[in-house]
XYZ file of N, CA and C in Angstrom:
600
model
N -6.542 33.369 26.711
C -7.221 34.451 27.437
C -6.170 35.335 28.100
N -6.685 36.665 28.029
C -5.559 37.849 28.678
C -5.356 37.545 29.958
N -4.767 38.417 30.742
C -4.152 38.232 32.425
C -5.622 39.239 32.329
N -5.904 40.291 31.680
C -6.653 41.420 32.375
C -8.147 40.394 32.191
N -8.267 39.587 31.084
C -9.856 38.888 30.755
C -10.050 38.112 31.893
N -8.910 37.486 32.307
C -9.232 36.410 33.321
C -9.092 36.804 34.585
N -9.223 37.570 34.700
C -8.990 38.416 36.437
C -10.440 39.016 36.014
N -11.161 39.449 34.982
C -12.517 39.869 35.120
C -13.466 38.837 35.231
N -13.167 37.706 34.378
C -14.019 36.900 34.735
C -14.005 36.004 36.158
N -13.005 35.799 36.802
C -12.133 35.468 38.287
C -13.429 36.653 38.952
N -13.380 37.886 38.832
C -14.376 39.063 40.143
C -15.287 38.680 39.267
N -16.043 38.223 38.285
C -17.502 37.904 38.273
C -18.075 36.768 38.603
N -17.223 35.748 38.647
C -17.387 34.142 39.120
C -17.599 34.293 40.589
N -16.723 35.276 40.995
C -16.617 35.367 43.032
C -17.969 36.408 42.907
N -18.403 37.479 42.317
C -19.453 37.750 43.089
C -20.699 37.052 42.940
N -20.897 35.936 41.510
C -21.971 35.534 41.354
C -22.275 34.519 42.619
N -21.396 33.768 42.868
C -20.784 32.876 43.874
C -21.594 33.480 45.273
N -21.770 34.799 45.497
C -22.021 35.338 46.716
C -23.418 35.597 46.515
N -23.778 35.942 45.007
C -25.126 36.484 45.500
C -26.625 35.393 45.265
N -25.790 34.018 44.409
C -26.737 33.367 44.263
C -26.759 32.226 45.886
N -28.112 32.036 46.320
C -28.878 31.224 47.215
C -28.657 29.951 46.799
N -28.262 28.990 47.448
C -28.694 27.528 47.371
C -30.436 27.472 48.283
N -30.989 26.090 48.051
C -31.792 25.894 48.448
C -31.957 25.676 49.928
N -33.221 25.879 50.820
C -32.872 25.932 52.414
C -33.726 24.521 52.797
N -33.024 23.902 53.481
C -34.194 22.609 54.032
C -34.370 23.032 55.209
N -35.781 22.925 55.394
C -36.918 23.034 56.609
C -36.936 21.564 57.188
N -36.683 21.514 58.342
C -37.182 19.959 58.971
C -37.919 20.993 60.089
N -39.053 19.639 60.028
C -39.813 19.608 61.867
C -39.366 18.053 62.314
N -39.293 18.194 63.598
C -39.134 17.378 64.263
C -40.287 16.799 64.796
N -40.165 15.354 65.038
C -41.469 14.822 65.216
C -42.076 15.186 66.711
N -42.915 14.983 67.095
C -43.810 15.599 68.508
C -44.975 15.294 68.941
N -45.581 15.501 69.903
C -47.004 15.038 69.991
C -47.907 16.373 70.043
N -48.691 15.750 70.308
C -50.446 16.666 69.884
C -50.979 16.467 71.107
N -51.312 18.098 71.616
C -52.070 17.504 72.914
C -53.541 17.726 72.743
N -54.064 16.751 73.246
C -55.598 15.951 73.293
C -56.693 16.313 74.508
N -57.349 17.119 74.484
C -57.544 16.831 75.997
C -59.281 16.744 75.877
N -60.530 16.341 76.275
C -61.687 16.332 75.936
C -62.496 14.957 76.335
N -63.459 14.453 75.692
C -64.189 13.530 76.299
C -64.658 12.662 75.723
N -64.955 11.020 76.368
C -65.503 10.332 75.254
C -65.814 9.530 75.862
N -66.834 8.937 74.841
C -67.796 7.423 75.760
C -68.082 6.487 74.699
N -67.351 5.339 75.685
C -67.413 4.147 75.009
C -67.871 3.230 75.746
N -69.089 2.441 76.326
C -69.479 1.651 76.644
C -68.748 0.671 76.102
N -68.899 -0.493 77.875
C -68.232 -1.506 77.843
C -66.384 -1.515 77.810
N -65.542 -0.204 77.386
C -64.624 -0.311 76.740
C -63.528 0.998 77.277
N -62.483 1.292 76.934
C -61.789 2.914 77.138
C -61.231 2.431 75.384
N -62.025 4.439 75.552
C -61.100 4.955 74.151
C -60.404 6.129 74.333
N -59.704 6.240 73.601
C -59.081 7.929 73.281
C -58.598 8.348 72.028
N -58.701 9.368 71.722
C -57.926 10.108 70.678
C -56.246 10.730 70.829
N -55.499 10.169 70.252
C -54.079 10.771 70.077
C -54.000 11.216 68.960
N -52.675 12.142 68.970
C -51.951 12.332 68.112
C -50.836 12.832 67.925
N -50.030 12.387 66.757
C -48.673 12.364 66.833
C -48.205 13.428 65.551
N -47.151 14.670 65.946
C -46.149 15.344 65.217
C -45.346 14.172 64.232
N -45.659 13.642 62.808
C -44.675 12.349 62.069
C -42.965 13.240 62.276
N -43.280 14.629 61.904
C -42.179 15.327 61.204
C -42.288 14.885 59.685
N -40.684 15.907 59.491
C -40.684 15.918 57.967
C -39.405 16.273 57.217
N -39.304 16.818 56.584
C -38.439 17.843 55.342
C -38.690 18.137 53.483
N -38.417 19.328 54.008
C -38.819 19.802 52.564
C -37.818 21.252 52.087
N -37.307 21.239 50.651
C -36.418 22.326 50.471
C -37.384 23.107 49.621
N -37.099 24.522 50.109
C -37.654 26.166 49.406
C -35.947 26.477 48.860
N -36.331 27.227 47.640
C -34.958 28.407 48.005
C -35.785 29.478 46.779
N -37.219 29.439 46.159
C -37.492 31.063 46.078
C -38.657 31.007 46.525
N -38.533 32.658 46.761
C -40.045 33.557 47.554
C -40.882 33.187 46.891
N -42.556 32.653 47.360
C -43.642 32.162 46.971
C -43.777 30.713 46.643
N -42.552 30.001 46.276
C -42.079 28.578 45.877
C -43.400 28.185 47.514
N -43.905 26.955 47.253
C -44.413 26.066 48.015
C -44.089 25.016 48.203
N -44.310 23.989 49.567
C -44.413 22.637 49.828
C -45.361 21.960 50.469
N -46.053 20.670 50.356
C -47.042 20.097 51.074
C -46.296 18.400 52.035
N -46.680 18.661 53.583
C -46.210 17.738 54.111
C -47.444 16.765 54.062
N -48.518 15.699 53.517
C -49.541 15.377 53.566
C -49.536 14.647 54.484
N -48.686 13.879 55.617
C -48.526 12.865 56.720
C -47.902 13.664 57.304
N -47.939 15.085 58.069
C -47.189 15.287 59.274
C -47.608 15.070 60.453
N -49.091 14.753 60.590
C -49.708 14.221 61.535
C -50.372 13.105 61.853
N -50.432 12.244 62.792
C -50.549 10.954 62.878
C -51.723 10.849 63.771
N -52.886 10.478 63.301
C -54.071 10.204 64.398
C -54.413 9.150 64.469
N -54.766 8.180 65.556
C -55.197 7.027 66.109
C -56.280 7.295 67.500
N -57.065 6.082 67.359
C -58.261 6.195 68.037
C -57.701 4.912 69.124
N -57.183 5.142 70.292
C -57.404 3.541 70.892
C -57.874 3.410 71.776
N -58.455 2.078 71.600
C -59.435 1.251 72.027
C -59.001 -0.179 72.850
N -59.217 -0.265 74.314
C -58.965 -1.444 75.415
C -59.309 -2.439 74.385
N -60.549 -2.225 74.347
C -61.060 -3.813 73.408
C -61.209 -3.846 71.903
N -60.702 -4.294 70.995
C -61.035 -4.416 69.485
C -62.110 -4.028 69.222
N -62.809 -4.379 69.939
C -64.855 -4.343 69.322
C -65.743 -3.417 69.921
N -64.407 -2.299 70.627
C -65.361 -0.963 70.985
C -66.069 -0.204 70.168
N -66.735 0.262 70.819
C -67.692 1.137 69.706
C -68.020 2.747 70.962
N -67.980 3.519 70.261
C -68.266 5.134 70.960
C -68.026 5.959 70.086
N -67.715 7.102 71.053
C -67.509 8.521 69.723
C -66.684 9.403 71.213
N -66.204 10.619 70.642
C -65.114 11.520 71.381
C -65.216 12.927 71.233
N -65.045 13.606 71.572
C -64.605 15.288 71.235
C -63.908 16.032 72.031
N -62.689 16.703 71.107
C -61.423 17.015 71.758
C -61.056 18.430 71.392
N -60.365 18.906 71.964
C -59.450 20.641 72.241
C -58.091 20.032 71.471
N -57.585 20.351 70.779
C -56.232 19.728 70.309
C -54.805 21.018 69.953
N -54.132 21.047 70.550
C -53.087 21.689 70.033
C -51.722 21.344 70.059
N -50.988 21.776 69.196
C -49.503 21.267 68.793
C -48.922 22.597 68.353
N -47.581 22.517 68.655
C -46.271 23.191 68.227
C -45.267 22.073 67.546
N -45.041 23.214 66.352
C -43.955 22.412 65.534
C -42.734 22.853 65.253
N -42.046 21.811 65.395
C -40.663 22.390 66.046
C -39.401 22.328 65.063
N -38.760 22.942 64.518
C -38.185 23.073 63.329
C -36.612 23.016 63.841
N -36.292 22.212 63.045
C -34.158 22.494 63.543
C -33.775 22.929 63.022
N -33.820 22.886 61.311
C -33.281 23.899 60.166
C -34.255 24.615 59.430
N -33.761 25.671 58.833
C -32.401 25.787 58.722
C -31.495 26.784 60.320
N -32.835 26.584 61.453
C -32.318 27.249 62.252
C -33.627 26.389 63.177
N -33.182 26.724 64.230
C -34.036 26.831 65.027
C -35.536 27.369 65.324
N -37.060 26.787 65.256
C -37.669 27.673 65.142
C -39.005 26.985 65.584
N -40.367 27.785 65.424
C -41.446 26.932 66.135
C -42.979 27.783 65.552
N -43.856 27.011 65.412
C -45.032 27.292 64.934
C -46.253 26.479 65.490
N -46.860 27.316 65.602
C -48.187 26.520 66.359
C -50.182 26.236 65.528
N -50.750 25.728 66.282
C -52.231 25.487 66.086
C -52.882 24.819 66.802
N -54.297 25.491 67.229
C -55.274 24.969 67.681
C -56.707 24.538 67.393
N -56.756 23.310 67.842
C -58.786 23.504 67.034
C -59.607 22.552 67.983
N -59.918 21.875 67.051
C -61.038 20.498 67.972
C -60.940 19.414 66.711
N -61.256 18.476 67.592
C -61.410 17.277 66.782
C -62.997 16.324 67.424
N -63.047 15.430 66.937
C -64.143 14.631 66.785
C -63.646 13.054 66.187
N -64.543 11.879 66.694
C -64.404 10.797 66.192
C -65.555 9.438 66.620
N -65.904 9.066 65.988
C -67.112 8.009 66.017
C -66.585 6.787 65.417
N -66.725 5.378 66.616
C -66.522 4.578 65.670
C -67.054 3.056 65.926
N -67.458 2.159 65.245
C -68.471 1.110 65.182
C -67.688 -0.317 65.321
N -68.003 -0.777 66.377
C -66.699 -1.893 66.671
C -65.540 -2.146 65.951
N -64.805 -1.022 66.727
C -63.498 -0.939 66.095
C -63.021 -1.076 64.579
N -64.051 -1.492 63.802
C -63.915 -1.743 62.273
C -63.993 -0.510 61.870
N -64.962 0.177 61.805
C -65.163 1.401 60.911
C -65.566 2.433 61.628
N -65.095 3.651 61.338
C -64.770 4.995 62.237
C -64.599 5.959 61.445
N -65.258 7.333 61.662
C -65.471 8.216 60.797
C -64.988 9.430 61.955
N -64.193 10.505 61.390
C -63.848 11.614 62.397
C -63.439 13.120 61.725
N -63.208 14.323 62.449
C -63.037 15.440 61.626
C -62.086 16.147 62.661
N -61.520 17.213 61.726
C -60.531 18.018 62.820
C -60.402 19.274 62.077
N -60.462 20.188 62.631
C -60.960 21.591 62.399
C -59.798 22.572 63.209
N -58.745 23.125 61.969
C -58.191 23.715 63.172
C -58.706 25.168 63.020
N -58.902 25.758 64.561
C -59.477 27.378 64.532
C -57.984 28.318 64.285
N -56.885 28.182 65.024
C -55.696 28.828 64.676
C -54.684 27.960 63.793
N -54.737 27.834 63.004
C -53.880 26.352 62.047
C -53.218 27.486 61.290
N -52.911 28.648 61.260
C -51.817 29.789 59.878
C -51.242 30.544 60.641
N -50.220 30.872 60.083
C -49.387 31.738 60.986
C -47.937 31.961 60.031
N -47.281 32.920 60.590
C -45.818 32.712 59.473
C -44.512 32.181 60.984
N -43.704 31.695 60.293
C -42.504 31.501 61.233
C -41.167 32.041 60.839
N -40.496 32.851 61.693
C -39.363 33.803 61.365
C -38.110 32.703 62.126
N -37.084 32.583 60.956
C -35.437 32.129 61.049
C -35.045 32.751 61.783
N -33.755 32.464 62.520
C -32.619 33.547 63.254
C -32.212 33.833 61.991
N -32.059 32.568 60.584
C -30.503 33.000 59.578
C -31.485 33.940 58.456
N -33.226 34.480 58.542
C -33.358 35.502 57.891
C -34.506 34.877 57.032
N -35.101 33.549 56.895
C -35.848 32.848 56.409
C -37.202 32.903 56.890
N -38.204 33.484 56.320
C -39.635 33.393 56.752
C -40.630 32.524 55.989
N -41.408 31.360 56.868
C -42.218 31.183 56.187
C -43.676 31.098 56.443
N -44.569 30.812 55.696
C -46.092 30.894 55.663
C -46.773 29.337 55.717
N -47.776 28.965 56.564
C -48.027 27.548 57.308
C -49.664 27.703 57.139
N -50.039 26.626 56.431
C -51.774 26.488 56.634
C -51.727 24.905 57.294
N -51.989 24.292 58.437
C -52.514 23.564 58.850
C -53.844 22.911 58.088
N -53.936 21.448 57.779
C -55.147 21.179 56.740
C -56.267 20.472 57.903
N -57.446 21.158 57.461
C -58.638 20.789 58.167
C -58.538 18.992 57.532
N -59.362 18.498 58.031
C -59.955 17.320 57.602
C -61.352 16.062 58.473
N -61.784 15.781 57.153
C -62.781 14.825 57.522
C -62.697 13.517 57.142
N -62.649 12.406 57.424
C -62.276 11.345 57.176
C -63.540 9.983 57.828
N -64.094 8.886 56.714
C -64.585 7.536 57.034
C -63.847 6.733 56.573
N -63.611 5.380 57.033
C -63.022 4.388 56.569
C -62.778 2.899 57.394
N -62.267 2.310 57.012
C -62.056 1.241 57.904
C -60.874 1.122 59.086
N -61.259 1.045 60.344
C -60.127 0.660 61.161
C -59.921 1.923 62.184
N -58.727 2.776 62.748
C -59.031 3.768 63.533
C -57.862 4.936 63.786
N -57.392 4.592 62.269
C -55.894 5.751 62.257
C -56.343 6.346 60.905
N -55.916 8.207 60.784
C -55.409 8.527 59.492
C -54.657 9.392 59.868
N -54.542 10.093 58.841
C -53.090 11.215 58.646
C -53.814 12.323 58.053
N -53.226 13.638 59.146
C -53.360 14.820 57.777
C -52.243 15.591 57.812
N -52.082 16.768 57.250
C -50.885 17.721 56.393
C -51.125 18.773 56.760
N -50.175 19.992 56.378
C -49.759 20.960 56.138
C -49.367 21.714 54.633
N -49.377 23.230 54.412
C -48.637 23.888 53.700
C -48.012 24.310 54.391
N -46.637 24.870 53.091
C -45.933 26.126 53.713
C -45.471 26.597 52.573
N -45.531 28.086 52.674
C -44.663 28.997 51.565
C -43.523 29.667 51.527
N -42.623 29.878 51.199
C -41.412 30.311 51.448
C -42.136 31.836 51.225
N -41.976 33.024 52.366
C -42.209 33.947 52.768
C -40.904 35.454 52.196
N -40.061 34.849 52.527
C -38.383 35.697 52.946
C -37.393 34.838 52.763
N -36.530 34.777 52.154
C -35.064 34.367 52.248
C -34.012 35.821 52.842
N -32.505 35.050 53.050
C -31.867 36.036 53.879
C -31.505 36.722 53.106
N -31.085 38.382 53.078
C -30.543 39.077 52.368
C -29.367 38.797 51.527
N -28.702 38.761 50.880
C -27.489 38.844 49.998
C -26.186 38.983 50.664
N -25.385 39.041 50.726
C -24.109 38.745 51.881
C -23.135 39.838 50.886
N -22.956 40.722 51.440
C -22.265 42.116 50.483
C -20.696 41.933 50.447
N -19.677 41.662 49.277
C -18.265 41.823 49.393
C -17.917 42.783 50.732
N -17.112 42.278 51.156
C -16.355 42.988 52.294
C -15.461 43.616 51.497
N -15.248 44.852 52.260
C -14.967 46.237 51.451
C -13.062 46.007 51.148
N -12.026 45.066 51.863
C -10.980 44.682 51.279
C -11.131 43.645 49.962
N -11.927 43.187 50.303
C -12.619 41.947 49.163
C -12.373 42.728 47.615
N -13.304 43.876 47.786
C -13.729 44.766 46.683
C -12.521 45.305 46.457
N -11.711 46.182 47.251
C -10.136 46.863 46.780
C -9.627 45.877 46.323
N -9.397 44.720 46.929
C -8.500 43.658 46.267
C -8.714 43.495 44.931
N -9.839 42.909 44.470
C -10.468 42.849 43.267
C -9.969 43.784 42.255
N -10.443 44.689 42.615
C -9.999 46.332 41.805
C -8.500 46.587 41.725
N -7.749 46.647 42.661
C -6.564 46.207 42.547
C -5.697 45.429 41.475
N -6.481 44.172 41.626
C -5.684 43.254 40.980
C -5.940 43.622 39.270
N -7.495 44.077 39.010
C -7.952 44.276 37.670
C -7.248 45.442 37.033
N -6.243 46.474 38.102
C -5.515 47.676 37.471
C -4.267 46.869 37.308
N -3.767 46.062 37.921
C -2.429 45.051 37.441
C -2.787 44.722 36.610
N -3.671 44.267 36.096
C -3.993 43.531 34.932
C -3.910 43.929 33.707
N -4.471 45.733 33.709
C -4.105 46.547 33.296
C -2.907 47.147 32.422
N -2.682 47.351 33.616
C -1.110 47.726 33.355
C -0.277 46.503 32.449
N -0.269 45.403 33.093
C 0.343 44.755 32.408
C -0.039 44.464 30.976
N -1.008 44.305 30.466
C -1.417 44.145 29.343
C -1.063 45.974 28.192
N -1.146 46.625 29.038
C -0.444 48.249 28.276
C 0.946 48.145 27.995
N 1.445 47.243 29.070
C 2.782 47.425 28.328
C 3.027 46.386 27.728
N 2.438 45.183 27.711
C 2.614 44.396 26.506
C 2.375 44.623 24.804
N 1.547 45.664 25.166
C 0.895 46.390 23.844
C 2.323 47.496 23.698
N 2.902 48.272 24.581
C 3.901 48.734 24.857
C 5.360 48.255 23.063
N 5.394 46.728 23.976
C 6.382 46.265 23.331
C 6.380 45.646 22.481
């Protein structure tokens, strides 16, 4: 290969280098859910919690999606094993993101839960503000649906999820303008030298 071929392919390797994206990982950090509302359980104390699991998941193109299906952790507890009642709650959470920057997203709704000595328990959660987008400092936007859910089964915990869509990635990072002379530079040496090899 020439001095002039390989100094062109050298400035196309460095700009591809700049303009292609690696992939971005999103973490939330785990957190709680605040609960606040009412419930009656004869004979017994119950309540509804819930817990932020956290997560991670990598985007790196616009519209690309991910589903966290356990980012949230719900449990019903109960003083005595063999309570039996029902509940209804105001619930909201912020989720709190470390990468790829710092960042935070929220939702609110209600929840509900019924359950038959502690064995079997049926409940729903409805969020009214659960979408929203969340903006990066490093230029990354994304798009968040909070998942409704209804749930029967045995015992007094389940889990629900989230989407998110990759919205925005950061702009392209432009050669710095010595970057570019250099380049150009070196490709007229290259030049030259190869003219006068033809020269002689």
């Amino acid at each position: 290969m020439s001095f002039c071929k390989y100094l062109t392919a050298a400035s196309l390797a460095t700009a591809l280098s700049i303009s292609i994206a690696s992939a971005a990982t999103f973490t939330i950090d785990p957190g709680k859910v605040t609960v606040s509302g009412k419930d009656f359980c004869p004979f017994a104390d119950c309540e509804l919690i819930g817990e932020v699991a956290g997560g991670s998941f990598d985007l790196d193109t616009v519209g690309q999606s991910a589903s966290l299906d356990d980012l949230f952790n719900w449990e019903v507890l109960l003083s005595k094993p063999w309570a039996t009642g029902v509940g209804a709650y105001d619930v909201s959470v912020n989720l709190n993101f470390s990468s790829p920057s710092d960042a935070s997203a929220g939702g609110s709704g209600y929840a509900g839960f019924a359950t038959l000595a502690g064995k079997i328990s049926g409940g729903f959660l409805k969020w009214v503000s659960g979408s929203g987008t969340v903006d990066f400092a490093d230029g990354y936007k994304l798009s968040y649906t909070l998942a409704d859910a209804t749930a029967l089964g045995f015992g007094t915990e389940t889990t629900t999820g989230a989407s998110f869509t990759l919205e925005q990635t950061p702009a392209p990072v432009p050669l710095p303008a010595s970057a570019l002379l250099l380049i150009g530079g070196m490709g007229a040496l290259g030049g030259l030298r190869a003219r006068r090899n033809r020269k002689a």
